[in-house]
Amino acid sequence: MSDEQFQIVERLLLSSPPGQFQQLVSTLQFILEDSAADGGTAPILNRESIQQIQNTYNSTTGREALVLSQSKNDQGDDDNSNDFGKELKRSLKNYLEKHYSSKG
């Protein structure tokens, strides 16, 4: 996949609506595979690329707090509600500073 193609795919995925990231990944993979089958240069969206973009998506949307909470639940941590609250507040603060800060 060329840099230009990767940037287009990345922008599309990063702008996906909440809850639609995986659906958009599937759609893009289908389109890219179909393009490669037509004699293209085989642009492939691999797992590493998807994970990299999803990490950025989770970070910029504040979803990382939910991912952190779920991973702790999967590990059997009982006392994660306080950590979840702290992470949620941190993510919200970062989001607000990034998108709504007035520096004028």
PDB file of C-alpha atoms in Angstrom:
ATOM      1  CA  MET A   1       0.000   0.000   0.000  1.00  0.00           C
ATOM      2  CA  SER A   2       1.379   3.360  -0.941  1.00  0.00           C
ATOM      3  CA  ASP A   3       1.677   6.166   1.602  1.00  0.00           C
ATOM      4  CA  GLU A   4      -1.080   8.094  -0.132  1.00  0.00           C
ATOM      5  CA  GLN A   5      -3.440   5.107  -0.010  1.00  0.00           C
ATOM      6  CA  PHE A   6      -2.609   4.510   3.652  1.00  0.00           C
ATOM      7  CA  GLN A   7      -3.322   8.154   4.506  1.00  0.00           C
ATOM      8  CA  ILE A   8      -6.702   7.992   2.759  1.00  0.00           C
ATOM      9  CA  VAL A   9      -7.632   4.769   4.558  1.00  0.00           C
ATOM     10  CA  GLU A  10      -6.398   6.206   7.861  1.00  0.00           C
ATOM     11  CA  ARG A  11      -8.482   9.397   7.438  1.00  0.00           C
ATOM     12  CA  LEU A  12     -11.569   7.367   6.598  1.00  0.00           C
ATOM     13  CA  LEU A  13     -11.144   5.120   9.627  1.00  0.00           C
ATOM     14  CA  LEU A  14     -10.346   7.959  12.020  1.00  0.00           C
ATOM     15  CA  SER A  15     -13.525   9.742  10.937  1.00  0.00           C
ATOM     16  CA  SER A  16     -15.739   6.695  11.416  1.00  0.00           C
ATOM     17  CA  PRO A  17     -18.799   7.171  13.632  1.00  0.00           C
ATOM     18  CA  PRO A  18     -18.862   5.589  17.099  1.00  0.00           C
ATOM     19  CA  GLY A  19     -19.397   1.865  16.896  1.00  0.00           C
ATOM     20  CA  GLN A  20     -18.669   1.684  13.166  1.00  0.00           C
ATOM     21  CA  PHE A  21     -14.872   1.308  13.135  1.00  0.00           C
ATOM     22  CA  GLN A  22     -14.825  -2.465  12.575  1.00  0.00           C
ATOM     23  CA  GLN A  23     -17.573  -2.309   9.946  1.00  0.00           C
ATOM     24  CA  LEU A  24     -15.609   0.325   8.045  1.00  0.00           C
ATOM     25  CA  VAL A  25     -12.437  -1.803   8.308  1.00  0.00           C
ATOM     26  CA  SER A  26     -14.324  -4.748   6.778  1.00  0.00           C
ATOM     27  CA  THR A  27     -15.715  -2.597   3.979  1.00  0.00           C
ATOM     28  CA  LEU A  28     -12.323  -1.086   3.178  1.00  0.00           C
ATOM     29  CA  GLN A  29     -10.648  -4.496   3.185  1.00  0.00           C
ATOM     30  CA  PHE A  30     -13.276  -5.745   0.725  1.00  0.00           C
ATOM     31  CA  ILE A  31     -12.744  -2.733  -1.543  1.00  0.00           C
ATOM     32  CA  LEU A  32      -8.952  -3.024  -1.381  1.00  0.00           C
ATOM     33  CA  GLU A  33      -9.014  -6.772  -2.066  1.00  0.00           C
ATOM     34  CA  ASP A  34     -11.398  -6.221  -4.986  1.00  0.00           C
ATOM     35  CA  SER A  35      -9.059  -3.539  -6.338  1.00  0.00           C
ATOM     36  CA  ALA A  36      -6.084  -5.903  -6.092  1.00  0.00           C
ATOM     37  CA  ALA A  37      -8.024  -8.633  -7.915  1.00  0.00           C
ATOM     38  CA  ASP A  38      -8.578  -6.246 -10.831  1.00  0.00           C
ATOM     39  CA  GLY A  39      -4.848  -6.135 -11.479  1.00  0.00           C
ATOM     40  CA  GLY A  40      -3.943  -3.348  -9.096  1.00  0.00           C
ATOM     41  CA  THR A  41      -0.783  -3.209  -7.019  1.00  0.00           C
ATOM     42  CA  ALA A  42      -2.318  -5.321  -4.211  1.00  0.00           C
ATOM     43  CA  PRO A  43      -3.016  -2.648  -1.593  1.00  0.00           C
ATOM     44  CA  ILE A  44      -3.479  -4.657   1.605  1.00  0.00           C
ATOM     45  CA  LEU A  45      -4.697  -3.282   4.917  1.00  0.00           C
ATOM     46  CA  ASN A  46      -2.909  -5.599   7.325  1.00  0.00           C
ATOM     47  CA  ARG A  47      -3.486  -6.287  11.021  1.00  0.00           C
ATOM     48  CA  GLU A  48      -0.592  -4.092  12.118  1.00  0.00           C
ATOM     49  CA  SER A  49      -1.928  -1.116  10.144  1.00  0.00           C
ATOM     50  CA  ILE A  50      -5.428  -1.629  11.494  1.00  0.00           C
ATOM     51  CA  GLN A  51      -4.139  -1.857  15.082  1.00  0.00           C
ATOM     52  CA  GLN A  52      -2.054   1.293  14.662  1.00  0.00           C
ATOM     53  CA  ILE A  53      -5.033   3.244  13.310  1.00  0.00           C
ATOM     54  CA  GLN A  54      -7.390   1.805  15.930  1.00  0.00           C
ATOM     55  CA  ASN A  55      -5.024   2.856  18.732  1.00  0.00           C
ATOM     56  CA  THR A  56      -5.049   6.398  17.360  1.00  0.00           C
ATOM     57  CA  TYR A  57      -8.853   6.257  16.993  1.00  0.00           C
ATOM     58  CA  ASN A  58      -9.278   5.036  20.575  1.00  0.00           C
ATOM     59  CA  SER A  59      -6.962   7.735  21.870  1.00  0.00           C
ATOM     60  CA  THR A  60      -8.537  10.633  19.988  1.00  0.00           C
ATOM     61  CA  THR A  61     -12.130   9.615  20.759  1.00  0.00           C
ATOM     62  CA  GLY A  62     -11.579   8.806  24.443  1.00  0.00           C
ATOM     63  CA  ARG A  63     -12.463   5.185  23.785  1.00  0.00           C
ATOM     64  CA  GLU A  64      -9.163   4.124  25.347  1.00  0.00           C
ATOM     65  CA  ALA A  65     -10.813   4.481  28.768  1.00  0.00           C
ATOM     66  CA  LEU A  66     -13.388   1.876  27.794  1.00  0.00           C
ATOM     67  CA  VAL A  67     -10.736  -0.405  26.324  1.00  0.00           C
ATOM     68  CA  LEU A  68      -8.680  -0.111  29.526  1.00  0.00           C
ATOM     69  CA  SER A  69     -11.709  -0.927  31.661  1.00  0.00           C
ATOM     70  CA  GLN A  70     -12.634  -3.950  29.568  1.00  0.00           C
ATOM     71  CA  SER A  71      -9.084  -5.327  29.584  1.00  0.00           C
ATOM     72  CA  LYS A  72      -9.017  -5.074  33.380  1.00  0.00           C
ATOM     73  CA  ASN A  73     -12.352  -6.880  33.584  1.00  0.00           C
ATOM     74  CA  ASP A  74     -10.952  -9.617  31.357  1.00  0.00           C
ATOM     75  CA  GLN A  75      -8.004  -9.982  33.733  1.00  0.00           C
ATOM     76  CA  GLY A  76     -10.327 -10.346  36.709  1.00  0.00           C
ATOM     77  CA  ASP A  77      -9.506  -7.076  38.492  1.00  0.00           C
ATOM     78  CA  ASP A  78     -12.271  -6.372  40.985  1.00  0.00           C
ATOM     79  CA  ASP A  79     -11.109  -2.899  42.024  1.00  0.00           C
ATOM     80  CA  ASN A  80     -11.037  -1.218  38.644  1.00  0.00           C
ATOM     81  CA  SER A  81     -13.952   1.187  39.010  1.00  0.00           C
ATOM     82  CA  ASN A  82     -11.703   3.862  40.538  1.00  0.00           C
ATOM     83  CA  ASP A  83      -9.080   3.379  37.805  1.00  0.00           C
ATOM     84  CA  PHE A  84     -11.793   3.530  35.180  1.00  0.00           C
ATOM     85  CA  GLY A  85     -13.076   6.807  36.595  1.00  0.00           C
ATOM     86  CA  LYS A  86      -9.588   8.315  36.632  1.00  0.00           C
ATOM     87  CA  GLU A  87      -8.913   7.174  33.076  1.00  0.00           C
ATOM     88  CA  LEU A  88     -12.263   8.488  31.904  1.00  0.00           C
ATOM     89  CA  LYS A  89     -11.613  11.895  33.482  1.00  0.00           C
ATOM     90  CA  ARG A  90      -8.113  12.009  31.969  1.00  0.00           C
ATOM     91  CA  SER A  91      -9.440  11.131  28.515  1.00  0.00           C
ATOM     92  CA  LEU A  92     -12.224  13.685  28.784  1.00  0.00           C
ATOM     93  CA  LYS A  93      -9.784  16.380  29.909  1.00  0.00           C
ATOM     94  CA  ASN A  94      -7.423  15.608  27.001  1.00  0.00           C
ATOM     95  CA  TYR A  95     -10.298  15.643  24.527  1.00  0.00           C
ATOM     96  CA  LEU A  96     -11.650  18.946  25.808  1.00  0.00           C
ATOM     97  CA  GLU A  97      -8.213  20.560  25.781  1.00  0.00           C
ATOM     98  CA  LYS A  98      -7.560  19.358  22.255  1.00  0.00           C
ATOM     99  CA  HIS A  99     -10.901  20.308  20.744  1.00  0.00           C
ATOM    100  CA  TYR A 100     -12.211  23.164  22.896  1.00  0.00           C
ATOM    101  CA  SER A 101      -9.262  25.038  24.322  1.00  0.00           C
ATOM    102  CA  SER A 102      -9.139  28.772  23.712  1.00  0.00           C
ATOM    103  CA  LYS A 103      -5.617  30.104  23.423  1.00  0.00           C
ATOM    104  CA  GLY A 104      -6.538  33.629  22.504  1.00  0.00           C
TER     105      GLY A 104
END
